Amino acid sequence: MRNSLHVRAFHLSGRPETLTSDCRRHRSTYGQPRPTALASHNVLDMPAKLPRKPSSVCSACWKGPLASQLGLIGPGTKGDDGKGTSPSSGMGRYTYTVSPGAILFRAALGCKWCKFLVKRLWAKELKGLWWSRMLENRPLDIITEIRPKSKGGPSMLFVGINDVSPVGATDGLCLSVYTMSDDPAAKYLSERPRLPDVGSDRTFAMARACVEKCAREHDRCRAISLFSNDPTRRAPTRLIDCSDPLHPRIIPTEGASYVYAALSYVWGEDQPYRTTEAKLSSYMTGIDPLDLPQTIRDAIHATHLLGIAFLWIDSLCIVQDSPEDKHRELASMRNVYRHAYITINAASAEKVSDGFLEDRRPLDCQLVLPVACPKDLTGQPVSAVGNLHISDNMYDTWPGLDRIWVTTGWRGWCLQEELLSTRSLVFSPWTVQLRCQTTTQNIGGAFHNNLFDVPRLPDTIFHATRIKRHSDEWVSLRLRWHGIVEEYSRRKLTYPEDKFLACAGLAEMFAVALGSNYVAGTWEDDFLLDDLLWYCRNLLRPRPTVYLAPSWSWASVDAPVTYILPLTPTTTSRLSDMAQVVGCDIVAQDESFCYGPVSGGHLVLRARLFPGRLDGSKATGGQVSLGSGSTQVPLRSYFDCSDDTDTDSEGLWAVPLQRYGPNLDSWCAGLLVQLVRSRLGSPQHTCRGAWTPVENLMTFRRVGYFEVGQTDDMRKLGWDKEWSLDSAIQFALV
């Protein structure tokens, strides 16, 4: 017969309430019984004797949720051989019932868990539920669950109340949880505190072990690495010899093969001691480390501690005042990071003089909670007290958000340096982590969630093989380019004219896999119309004063861009083109390097044009509409730049490019363009940048993007019917 565990608790009214063990319920989903495959392991299922109660928690919490480790240790499941049972970590959930008054009373007596619940749940929107249950003299169901690490994510503690799911952090609580390596709870929880001493010998020993394990055991990383079997792999023109970190020097590689590291960092300021033609000869004899900025010195030291003799750094390995040397080396940037054994990412340094090996801020831990731990994995007997460290600091909970705040996460050049590297050792503002093609992990077992990591490139990119056109893999790769454009466009460049150079390595590798011609940031193939459907979502900025690209290219604006419709095999089957690409011509500044800066170009389309009308304030971009009277349809319109809002209604046209939907009538997107030059006349409006009139064709420039998102609007415009290009005209976009 089940024995009742009595706990005296009080509502604010002072009336006592008895909470029995019958109130404690375990459910796999709220309101449903726990499945028999996951047998309950509540306090009555635990051995009768618990370790002595720590003074920091109340008896009710110690004999209830903390005896079940907040759901950390899961119930028994069948073993692989089907015989007996073996406990599985991370499968548990613990639910218990308690009145709001009881929690407040125990918190006032000093229980750390009750105080934490009061403080955190009261601060959430759940305080309304709290008050209603208190006034109605009704109890609360507290649900706790520790979920295991999956796909690189960490173990997280989820806390919810009643029918509020602990799945998300919006309604319930989502907390990071970890323990020390020598703690009794360590055998059940893999997360450890992050390492603050990122420059210590201890940290580098662990980092080196992780790097070597990746090179030795990660099949994906080994498959794309070129060290073992590619005789064509060559080192960069120059490397820094770090075998003696106190006396580094530049060496010429002369086309030989070397194992080397590469540095990814932010200049942020001038480097007076960068390599020049005058200094190159002396630097080949030796470089005084005291003359170098701190980030460069740290990189040399880190390379040596990783057991690597050679290092590539742009400021020292490229002759900075030689246009010929810079042109040659920048054109081969993709090979520098592609062939490096490891890339050292100085993500915490805002400028080159900062360095990146200083100690990090200690972990901000809100609560250290004692829990009862089984002696071994059989679950019997309960004999030890472990400690769970709980934190809700955003920086600690999701270190994957590093890329949003770290300096290299904002630098345009660093994107391809990260994506083209087989593996990177990232010195973030909080800790150090290894990112490779297989996984991302914090050194030392510190928790990490990869939710916000920049997605890795498909393995096919590194194999330098052409993918079958229009296959699912090919379409997915085209979609990946849109994602790269979105990520790259939000980053900063010191010199806007580097816009194509800083992603040229990525473009070159995509060109090989796609088998398509690269044209000013887009691809000349059957999906070129998709590449045109981008828009600027955030605050509009002026159009760049220097010419960067034709107006139809995302590179023509200095702003983050977004592609509205993901390109997938499913969506492409529901897309219908409303225009045709007739031809495309780009004038590269260097004819031998089509992935670099351009000086002009045009795109010839065959499409139907509809006169648009700009209503409202030009200061806010206004509203573009088509038609008039009962058939007038407002467009969801986005101008590309702030000065494009000065466009007069006269000369503003809408060019529908694609329809989407089961019947091709639910959605349409296209471009807003302005007439620049009539067929035979002189220019009608000023068009910034270089452009060449196309003989006998009307010439337009892109000024924005539009959507029609309602079926009724599509019908008003007559765009829901079979689309014909009989009335279309051929014109040029510059």
XYZ file of C-alpha atoms in Angstrom:
734
model
C 0.000 0.000 0.000
C 1.314 3.380 -0.969
C 2.391 5.581 1.910
C 1.429 9.213 1.780
C 4.083 11.839 2.147
C 2.587 14.757 4.058
C 3.877 18.289 3.663
C 2.316 21.184 5.479
C 1.821 24.244 3.261
C -0.137 27.461 3.564
C -2.069 29.661 1.191
C -1.838 33.410 1.703
C -5.142 33.149 3.524
C -3.307 31.122 6.184
C -5.429 27.987 5.664
C -3.302 24.830 5.808
C -3.279 22.381 2.931
C -2.026 18.803 2.878
C -0.096 17.759 -0.210
C 0.124 14.003 -0.615
C 2.122 11.824 -2.913
C -1.128 11.091 -4.782
C -0.863 14.650 -6.096
C 2.390 13.851 -7.833
C 1.660 12.784 -11.400
C 3.937 11.837 -14.284
C 2.769 12.355 -17.860
C 4.476 12.176 -21.240
C 2.044 14.808 -22.485
C -0.091 17.035 -20.303
C -3.452 15.541 -19.467
C -2.466 12.041 -20.664
C -1.057 9.102 -18.699
C 2.628 8.330 -19.046
C 3.131 5.429 -21.530
C 4.021 2.105 -19.909
C 7.219 1.950 -22.006
C 8.428 4.890 -19.964
C 7.559 3.765 -16.484
C 7.111 6.370 -13.776
C 10.042 6.982 -11.506
C 8.549 9.361 -8.934
C 9.607 9.691 -5.360
C 7.761 6.500 -4.342
C 9.655 4.519 -6.974
C 12.992 5.628 -5.532
C 14.703 3.698 -2.730
C 13.385 4.577 0.672
C 16.583 6.174 1.869
C 17.779 9.390 0.309
C 21.045 11.175 1.107
C 20.808 13.729 3.858
C 18.827 16.751 2.732
C 21.008 19.750 1.905
C 20.087 22.815 3.913
C 19.570 24.883 0.756
C 16.287 23.171 -0.241
C 13.060 22.195 1.485
C 12.059 18.621 2.307
C 9.214 18.592 -0.216
C 11.505 19.554 -3.104
C 14.248 17.198 -1.967
C 11.894 14.199 -1.766
C 10.086 15.179 -4.959
C 11.591 16.877 -8.030
C 15.187 16.830 -6.790
C 15.013 13.119 -5.951
C 14.099 12.625 -9.608
C 16.802 15.044 -10.803
C 14.153 17.286 -12.465
C 13.657 14.502 -15.002
C 17.336 14.105 -15.878
C 17.656 10.334 -15.436
C 15.135 8.495 -17.549
C 13.258 5.308 -16.668
C 14.373 1.869 -17.665
C 13.996 0.685 -21.247
C 14.721 -2.607 -22.924
C 18.338 -3.221 -23.776
C 19.643 -3.846 -27.258
C 19.363 -7.609 -26.765
C 15.776 -7.330 -25.560
C 16.698 -8.711 -22.147
C 16.408 -6.835 -18.906
C 16.434 -3.076 -18.605
C 18.993 -0.349 -18.761
C 18.443 3.244 -17.743
C 18.529 5.841 -20.497
C 19.626 9.401 -19.815
C 17.539 12.338 -20.918
C 14.190 10.536 -21.323
C 12.600 11.744 -18.091
C 9.984 14.296 -17.188
C 8.832 15.081 -13.687
C 5.479 16.655 -12.862
C 4.317 17.565 -9.363
C 1.378 19.448 -7.936
C 1.688 22.244 -5.395
C -0.247 25.346 -4.405
C 1.119 28.842 -5.148
C 0.961 29.589 -1.425
C 3.094 26.574 -0.611
C 5.796 27.672 -3.052
C 5.789 31.183 -1.592
C 5.956 29.812 1.948
C 8.874 27.472 1.185
C 10.661 30.217 -0.709
C 10.352 32.473 2.330
C 11.953 29.702 4.403
C 14.967 29.691 2.043
C 14.390 26.838 -0.444
C 16.562 27.695 -3.466
C 14.336 25.881 -5.995
C 11.112 27.455 -4.722
C 12.736 30.916 -4.662
C 13.936 30.411 -8.214
C 10.461 29.398 -9.397
C 8.845 32.387 -7.712
C 11.358 34.824 -9.158
C 11.440 33.444 -12.703
C 7.818 32.381 -13.198
C 6.507 35.556 -11.629
C 8.537 37.573 -14.121
C 6.947 35.698 -17.025
C 3.464 36.152 -18.411
C 2.517 33.199 -16.190
C 1.921 35.449 -13.171
C -1.731 35.817 -14.242
C -2.167 32.054 -14.019
C -0.350 32.127 -10.691
C -2.756 34.689 -9.211
C -5.873 33.012 -10.574
C -4.910 29.662 -9.075
C -4.131 31.318 -5.750
C -7.469 33.147 -5.579
C -9.375 30.023 -6.644
C -7.540 27.898 -4.094
C -6.372 25.603 -6.894
C -2.934 23.984 -7.168
C -0.353 24.355 -9.924
C 1.247 21.566 -11.920
C 5.004 22.166 -12.172
C 6.569 20.302 -15.086
C 10.334 19.871 -15.322
C 12.260 18.120 -18.063
C 15.930 17.904 -19.020
C 16.329 17.099 -22.673
C 19.464 15.462 -24.009
C 21.894 16.807 -26.534
C 20.849 16.126 -30.137
C 22.374 17.203 -33.446
C 24.957 19.292 -31.639
C 22.485 20.963 -29.281
C 22.957 20.974 -25.500
C 21.003 19.481 -22.664
C 18.439 22.064 -21.599
C 16.148 22.337 -18.572
C 12.550 23.157 -19.518
C 10.067 24.281 -16.846
C 6.354 24.789 -17.434
C 3.175 25.336 -15.404
C -0.066 23.383 -15.864
C -0.972 23.168 -19.540
C 1.778 25.605 -20.538
C 4.204 23.465 -22.489
C 7.855 23.630 -21.469
C 8.841 23.224 -25.104
C 9.657 26.883 -25.699
C 11.219 29.661 -23.697
C 8.375 32.105 -24.366
C 5.659 30.717 -22.094
C 7.725 28.517 -19.824
C 11.395 28.617 -18.899
C 14.248 27.399 -21.077
C 17.488 27.166 -19.119
C 20.988 25.892 -19.735
C 22.173 23.244 -17.309
C 25.624 21.783 -16.704
C 27.778 20.226 -14.013
C 31.451 19.819 -13.151
C 33.502 16.918 -14.498
C 34.138 15.491 -11.005
C 30.515 15.839 -9.838
C 28.363 12.712 -9.234
C 25.882 14.095 -11.776
C 28.572 14.167 -14.489
C 27.834 10.581 -15.565
C 24.288 11.636 -16.516
C 24.875 15.142 -17.864
C 27.523 15.742 -20.522
C 27.600 19.558 -20.393
C 30.440 21.304 -18.563
C 31.137 24.972 -17.816
C 32.818 26.859 -20.604
C 36.554 27.431 -20.452
C 37.447 31.028 -19.555
C 41.236 30.540 -19.830
C 41.255 30.180 -23.619
C 44.985 30.930 -23.916
C 46.212 28.412 -21.340
C 48.280 25.327 -22.110
C 45.436 23.231 -20.676
C 42.904 24.659 -23.129
C 45.237 24.291 -26.089
C 45.985 20.679 -25.164
C 42.255 19.925 -25.255
C 41.813 21.930 -28.459
C 44.657 20.097 -30.158
C 43.146 16.749 -29.154
C 39.782 17.774 -30.648
C 41.397 18.951 -33.888
C 43.406 15.753 -34.239
C 40.334 13.639 -33.515
C 38.436 15.490 -36.241
C 41.242 14.889 -38.741
C 41.459 11.253 -37.731
C 37.855 10.141 -37.133
C 35.377 12.474 -38.877
C 34.585 10.794 -42.179
C 33.066 13.898 -43.776
C 35.997 16.077 -42.791
C 38.501 13.498 -43.961
C 36.696 13.100 -47.283
C 36.907 16.801 -48.116
C 40.416 17.305 -46.763
C 43.064 17.452 -49.461
C 46.092 16.570 -47.396
C 46.317 12.849 -47.881
C 45.770 12.186 -51.567
C 45.661 15.314 -53.720
C 49.014 15.873 -55.466
C 47.796 19.158 -56.981
C 47.330 20.869 -53.628
C 49.789 23.682 -53.180
C 50.466 25.998 -50.297
C 50.021 29.768 -50.673
C 52.915 31.746 -52.161
C 54.242 32.644 -48.704
C 53.832 31.348 -45.160
C 55.037 32.425 -41.720
C 57.409 29.974 -40.053
C 56.179 29.705 -36.427
C 58.449 26.864 -35.307
C 60.171 29.444 -33.103
C 57.368 31.826 -32.055
C 59.903 34.321 -30.687
C 61.567 34.600 -34.099
C 58.916 34.184 -36.804
C 59.849 34.757 -40.445
C 58.282 34.674 -43.887
C 59.229 31.794 -46.170
C 58.471 31.302 -49.896
C 56.731 27.991 -50.514
C 57.746 27.729 -54.189
C 54.726 25.579 -54.992
C 55.493 22.887 -52.422
C 52.930 21.266 -50.125
C 52.782 22.380 -46.482
C 50.602 21.715 -43.465
C 49.623 25.180 -42.273
C 47.040 27.182 -40.331
C 45.270 30.295 -41.639
C 44.058 33.294 -39.650
C 40.585 34.813 -40.017
C 40.319 38.165 -38.251
C 39.267 41.793 -38.504
C 41.846 44.477 -39.283
C 39.793 47.303 -37.762
C 42.757 49.658 -38.062
C 45.930 50.215 -40.028
C 48.828 47.750 -39.696
C 52.044 49.766 -40.043
C 54.142 46.593 -39.970
C 52.334 44.842 -42.785
C 54.501 43.375 -45.528
C 55.563 45.782 -48.250
C 58.039 45.446 -51.078
C 60.613 47.281 -48.959
C 60.127 45.012 -45.912
C 59.729 41.639 -47.624
C 63.448 40.831 -47.738
C 64.044 41.621 -44.059
C 60.889 39.742 -42.984
C 62.263 36.637 -44.688
C 65.203 36.871 -42.291
C 63.051 37.441 -39.223
C 60.248 39.522 -37.709
C 60.365 41.101 -34.280
C 57.118 39.918 -32.575
C 57.016 43.133 -30.531
C 56.473 45.064 -33.764
C 53.330 43.064 -34.561
C 49.787 43.794 -33.280
C 48.467 41.548 -30.516
C 46.123 39.476 -32.706
C 49.019 38.537 -35.008
C 51.227 37.632 -32.031
C 48.410 35.540 -30.527
C 47.924 33.729 -33.838
C 51.623 32.826 -34.037
C 51.535 31.584 -30.434
C 48.328 29.579 -31.031
C 49.729 27.957 -34.166
C 52.829 26.835 -32.257
C 50.764 25.417 -29.359
C 48.639 23.446 -31.834
C 51.800 21.751 -33.066
C 51.694 23.402 -36.506
C 54.819 25.015 -37.906
C 53.380 27.373 -40.519
C 50.737 30.091 -40.595
C 49.120 32.235 -43.308
C 48.090 35.830 -42.496
C 47.017 38.211 -45.239
C 48.821 41.294 -43.888
C 52.168 39.486 -43.832
C 51.863 36.936 -46.644
C 50.556 39.373 -49.278
C 52.712 42.288 -50.370
C 50.300 45.050 -49.501
C 51.704 47.790 -51.739
C 52.042 45.600 -54.835
C 48.892 45.628 -57.015
C 50.181 42.639 -58.970
C 50.813 40.562 -55.856
C 47.475 41.516 -54.273
C 45.609 40.682 -57.474
C 47.253 37.277 -57.757
C 46.832 36.341 -54.102
C 43.244 37.584 -53.711
C 42.232 35.599 -56.787
C 43.370 32.411 -55.023
C 41.878 33.142 -51.599
C 39.533 30.170 -51.758
C 42.527 27.816 -51.949
C 44.205 29.435 -48.948
C 41.387 28.518 -46.545
C 40.287 25.452 -48.463
C 43.737 23.854 -48.105
C 44.518 24.995 -44.545
C 44.684 22.246 -41.924
C 42.930 24.570 -39.454
C 41.633 28.139 -39.570
C 42.176 30.189 -36.411
C 39.186 32.522 -36.060
C 39.913 35.562 -33.860
C 36.203 36.170 -33.346
C 36.550 38.175 -30.130
C 38.959 40.829 -31.453
C 37.274 44.001 -32.688
C 40.572 45.230 -34.119
C 43.945 43.706 -34.805
C 45.563 45.288 -31.744
C 43.075 43.630 -29.345
C 44.291 40.030 -29.382
C 42.085 37.023 -28.670
C 43.789 34.880 -26.005
C 42.807 36.892 -22.938
C 40.724 35.192 -20.225
C 36.966 35.309 -20.766
C 34.260 36.463 -18.375
C 33.350 33.740 -15.838
C 30.079 31.954 -16.425
C 27.047 33.737 -15.005
C 25.290 31.005 -13.038
C 21.921 31.850 -11.451
C 21.464 28.702 -9.387
C 23.388 25.669 -8.124
C 20.840 23.017 -7.258
C 21.531 19.783 -5.332
C 20.006 16.585 -6.771
C 19.997 12.978 -5.633
C 22.124 10.799 -7.929
C 22.067 7.002 -8.207
C 25.331 5.345 -7.344
C 25.623 3.765 -10.787
C 23.712 3.390 -14.014
C 21.526 0.616 -12.566
C 19.638 3.326 -10.702
C 20.195 1.703 -7.306
C 20.795 2.810 -4.666
C 20.487 6.560 -4.227
C 23.621 7.460 -2.366
C 25.216 10.638 -3.729
C 24.353 14.310 -4.048
C 25.206 16.012 -7.305
C 24.939 19.632 -8.334
C 23.207 21.063 -11.369
C 24.343 24.533 -12.421
C 21.504 26.454 -14.036
C 21.784 29.618 -16.103
C 19.345 31.589 -18.221
C 21.851 34.055 -19.672
C 21.232 34.220 -23.436
C 24.940 34.300 -24.211
C 25.475 31.178 -22.105
C 22.365 29.309 -23.189
C 22.889 29.633 -26.929
C 26.571 30.172 -27.732
C 25.577 29.582 -31.358
C 24.444 33.194 -31.201
C 28.155 34.052 -31.089
C 28.013 34.787 -34.800
C 25.532 37.625 -34.232
C 27.780 39.512 -31.797
C 31.320 38.452 -32.654
C 33.375 40.706 -34.882
C 34.110 38.115 -37.552
C 30.366 37.461 -37.757
C 29.936 40.977 -39.169
C 32.913 41.036 -41.532
C 32.167 40.245 -45.170
C 35.519 38.638 -45.911
C 35.142 36.240 -42.968
C 32.107 34.439 -44.392
C 33.981 32.615 -47.126
C 36.936 32.128 -44.798
C 34.602 30.268 -42.424
C 32.671 28.300 -45.032
C 35.675 27.233 -47.113
C 37.659 25.977 -44.112
C 37.623 22.263 -43.409
C 37.731 23.089 -39.719
C 38.045 26.262 -37.616
C 39.130 26.929 -34.065
C 36.901 29.843 -33.049
C 37.955 32.112 -30.180
C 34.578 33.659 -29.395
C 33.957 36.318 -26.717
C 32.825 33.548 -24.334
C 34.951 30.487 -24.971
C 36.751 28.542 -27.712
C 35.074 26.055 -30.003
C 35.856 23.756 -32.909
C 33.691 24.052 -36.007
C 34.145 21.478 -38.728
C 32.115 19.962 -41.539
C 30.764 17.356 -39.119
C 29.867 19.296 -35.967
C 30.413 22.327 -33.757
C 31.603 21.736 -30.204
C 32.885 23.885 -27.381
C 36.305 22.785 -26.192
C 36.156 21.077 -22.815
C 32.556 19.910 -23.176
C 30.935 23.281 -22.509
C 27.341 23.415 -23.688
C 26.635 24.624 -27.221
C 23.513 24.924 -29.354
C 24.067 24.970 -33.102
C 20.659 26.493 -33.868
C 22.141 29.785 -35.030
C 25.353 28.528 -36.607
C 25.989 29.458 -40.224
C 25.002 26.272 -42.132
C 27.924 24.390 -43.604
C 28.395 24.024 -47.349
C 27.272 20.751 -48.937
C 30.088 18.236 -49.260
C 29.653 18.254 -53.034
C 31.085 21.758 -53.189
C 34.426 20.513 -51.879
C 34.597 17.577 -54.279
C 34.803 19.937 -57.274
C 32.381 17.845 -59.337
C 29.501 19.051 -61.470
C 26.008 18.185 -60.275
C 23.313 17.010 -62.659
C 21.306 20.078 -63.626
C 17.748 20.320 -62.239
C 18.298 17.383 -59.872
C 17.135 17.853 -56.280
C 20.761 18.238 -55.225
C 21.322 20.912 -57.879
C 18.198 22.847 -56.853
C 19.203 22.601 -53.185
C 22.599 24.049 -54.030
C 20.942 26.941 -55.873
C 18.868 27.554 -52.736
C 22.025 27.494 -50.643
C 23.415 30.343 -52.760
C 20.402 32.463 -51.826
C 21.128 31.746 -48.167
C 24.753 32.774 -48.619
C 23.675 36.023 -50.302
C 21.327 36.832 -47.417
C 24.036 36.158 -44.827
C 26.756 37.942 -46.785
C 24.680 41.041 -47.553
C 24.165 41.807 -43.856
C 27.933 41.881 -43.247
C 30.208 44.892 -43.507
C 33.068 45.680 -45.837
C 35.597 48.457 -45.258
C 35.765 49.033 -49.002
C 32.415 48.563 -50.805
C 34.224 47.846 -54.060
C 35.405 44.543 -52.480
C 31.834 43.213 -52.594
C 32.526 40.631 -55.291
C 36.126 39.936 -54.279
C 35.175 39.002 -50.710
C 32.884 36.201 -51.911
C 34.759 35.274 -55.102
C 36.099 32.039 -53.632
C 32.591 30.827 -52.835
C 31.313 31.856 -56.280
C 34.130 30.001 -57.992
C 33.366 26.770 -56.145
C 29.623 27.085 -56.816
C 30.310 27.651 -60.516
C 32.098 24.308 -60.761
C 29.278 22.410 -59.012
C 26.388 24.190 -60.766
C 27.934 24.337 -64.218
C 26.446 27.830 -64.652
C 27.983 31.137 -65.668
C 28.417 33.622 -62.837
C 26.974 37.041 -63.676
C 27.332 39.788 -61.058
C 26.276 37.674 -58.075
C 23.645 35.647 -59.962
C 23.695 32.591 -62.197
C 22.906 32.454 -65.894
C 20.680 29.399 -66.017
C 16.989 28.440 -65.918
C 16.615 29.926 -62.427
C 17.994 33.387 -63.145
C 14.535 34.914 -62.641
C 14.569 33.531 -59.090
C 17.856 35.317 -58.458
C 16.197 38.638 -59.305
C 13.467 38.298 -56.665
C 15.235 39.845 -53.686
C 14.221 42.845 -51.635
C 15.558 45.114 -48.870
C 13.512 44.587 -45.733
C 15.205 46.930 -43.289
C 15.701 50.684 -43.209
C 16.508 51.927 -46.691
C 19.968 53.290 -47.361
C 21.151 55.565 -50.178
C 22.381 53.886 -53.313
C 26.199 53.547 -53.190
C 28.081 56.445 -54.746
C 30.497 54.053 -56.463
C 29.302 51.600 -59.076
C 29.158 48.077 -57.675
C 26.856 46.101 -59.943
C 23.879 46.409 -62.326
C 20.699 47.511 -60.548
C 19.102 44.062 -60.840
C 21.896 42.429 -58.824
C 21.700 42.207 -55.029
C 25.265 43.542 -54.988
C 24.096 46.937 -56.292
C 22.780 47.946 -52.853
C 24.551 48.356 -49.528
C 21.891 46.673 -47.389
C 20.765 43.230 -46.178
C 18.608 41.494 -48.778
C 16.028 38.724 -48.487
C 14.733 36.210 -51.003
C 10.997 35.891 -50.581
C 10.382 32.332 -51.760
C 12.644 29.393 -50.899
C 13.700 27.555 -54.024
C 13.036 23.832 -53.509
C 11.938 20.933 -55.701
C 8.425 21.387 -54.252
C 8.147 25.110 -54.911
C 9.646 24.904 -58.384
C 6.850 22.532 -59.405
C 4.345 25.242 -58.441
C 6.156 28.142 -60.070
C 5.370 29.598 -63.439
C 7.596 32.124 -65.177
C 5.884 35.255 -66.437
C 8.957 36.556 -68.283
C 11.872 35.259 -70.297
C 15.588 35.956 -70.012
C 16.868 36.744 -73.505
C 20.474 37.422 -72.670
C 22.934 38.768 -70.139
C 26.233 40.564 -70.556
C 28.654 41.611 -67.804
C 31.801 43.693 -68.177
C 34.382 42.499 -65.642
C 37.117 44.882 -64.573
C 39.564 42.033 -65.072
C 38.619 39.866 -68.053
C 40.692 36.993 -66.671
C 38.713 36.902 -63.386
C 34.953 36.874 -63.886
C 34.276 36.543 -60.136
C 35.746 39.941 -59.299
C 34.476 43.539 -59.598
C 32.410 44.578 -62.623
C 32.291 47.902 -64.460
C 28.984 47.455 -66.282
C 26.447 45.065 -67.690
C 22.861 44.560 -68.787
C 20.127 41.947 -68.676
C 17.667 41.636 -71.565
C 14.159 40.454 -70.637
C 11.047 39.707 -72.617
C 8.145 40.595 -70.346
C 4.942 42.580 -69.974
C 5.127 45.996 -68.303
C 2.315 47.623 -66.357
C 2.317 51.349 -65.481
C 2.466 51.918 -61.742
C 1.296 54.772 -59.582
C 3.096 55.930 -56.473
C 0.747 57.045 -53.724
C 1.558 58.359 -50.254
C 4.680 59.885 -48.797
C 7.889 59.414 -50.703
C 9.762 59.717 -47.416
C 8.353 56.359 -46.328
C 8.547 54.756 -49.730
C 4.907 55.316 -50.591
C 2.517 52.722 -51.963
C 2.645 51.504 -55.542
C -0.645 50.455 -57.090
C -1.760 49.148 -60.465
C -5.015 49.775 -62.324
C -7.649 52.335 -61.385
C -11.124 52.558 -59.921
C -12.690 49.260 -58.903
C -9.797 47.337 -60.438
C -7.078 49.265 -58.590
C -4.764 46.903 -56.723
C -2.222 48.086 -54.118
C 1.047 46.203 -54.342
C 3.164 45.079 -51.444
C 6.142 47.112 -52.606
C 9.718 47.527 -51.395
C 12.096 50.125 -52.784
C 15.758 49.178 -53.015
C 17.304 52.431 -51.776
C 16.122 55.571 -50.040
C 16.818 57.746 -53.094
C 14.716 55.385 -55.229
C 11.635 56.668 -53.403
C 12.054 59.905 -55.373
C 10.884 57.991 -58.419
C 8.034 59.804 -60.165
C 4.906 57.885 -61.045
C 5.626 58.739 -64.648
C 8.180 56.234 -65.812
C 7.502 53.734 -62.977
C 6.581 50.262 -64.214
C 5.803 46.867 -62.691
C 7.280 43.780 -64.342
C 5.718 40.500 -63.125
C 8.263 37.685 -63.183
C 6.747 34.646 -61.454
C 3.470 33.163 -60.250
C 3.056 30.572 -57.554
C 0.217 28.409 -56.259
C -1.805 25.272 -56.990
C -3.542 27.072 -59.848
C -0.800 29.674 -60.325
C -3.190 32.325 -59.023
C -2.332 32.758 -55.344
C 0.868 34.781 -55.462
C 2.941 36.838 -57.866
C 6.265 38.663 -57.554
C 8.166 40.993 -59.810
C 10.307 44.095 -60.159
C 9.610 47.815 -60.022
C 11.602 49.533 -62.747
C 12.131 53.085 -63.960
C 12.600 54.100 -67.559
C 16.152 55.302 -68.178
C 16.248 55.543 -71.958
C 13.565 55.201 -74.602
C 14.138 53.069 -77.682
C 15.789 55.779 -79.753
C 15.723 58.852 -77.527
C 18.122 60.352 -75.078
C 18.229 59.239 -71.429
C 15.010 60.085 -69.547
C 16.350 59.687 -66.010
C 19.779 59.618 -64.455
C 21.162 56.137 -63.833
C 24.105 56.027 -61.438
C 27.093 53.969 -62.441
C 28.359 52.733 -65.757
C 25.915 51.368 -68.305
C 25.885 50.976 -72.044
C 22.669 51.565 -74.027
C 21.468 48.445 -75.769
C 20.815 49.240 -79.411
C 17.121 49.622 -80.331
C 15.926 48.545 -76.869
C 14.199 50.540 -74.154
C 16.422 50.640 -71.072
C 15.253 50.502 -67.452
C 16.843 50.292 -64.049
C 15.495 48.371 -61.112
C 14.205 50.492 -58.199
C 12.295 47.937 -56.148
C 10.378 44.717 -55.723
C 6.652 43.974 -55.439
C 4.247 41.174 -54.573
C 0.586 40.476 -55.189
C -0.466 38.110 -52.439
C -4.262 37.798 -52.769
C -6.149 35.636 -55.247
C -8.810 38.355 -55.635
C -6.130 40.880 -56.562
C -4.676 38.458 -59.082
C -8.114 38.192 -60.662
C -8.631 41.951 -60.744
C -5.380 42.325 -62.636
C -6.195 39.419 -64.916
C -3.032 37.648 -63.822
C -4.832 34.449 -62.827
C -5.416 33.390 -66.414
C -3.167 31.612 -68.846
C -0.183 33.895 -69.224
C 0.854 34.972 -72.658
C 3.899 36.894 -73.787
C 2.290 37.870 -77.090
C 2.000 41.459 -75.890
C 5.382 41.406 -74.161
C 8.238 43.658 -75.190
C 11.948 43.122 -75.133
C 13.882 45.595 -73.002
C 17.144 45.948 -71.106
C 17.850 46.312 -67.380
C 21.074 48.045 -66.389
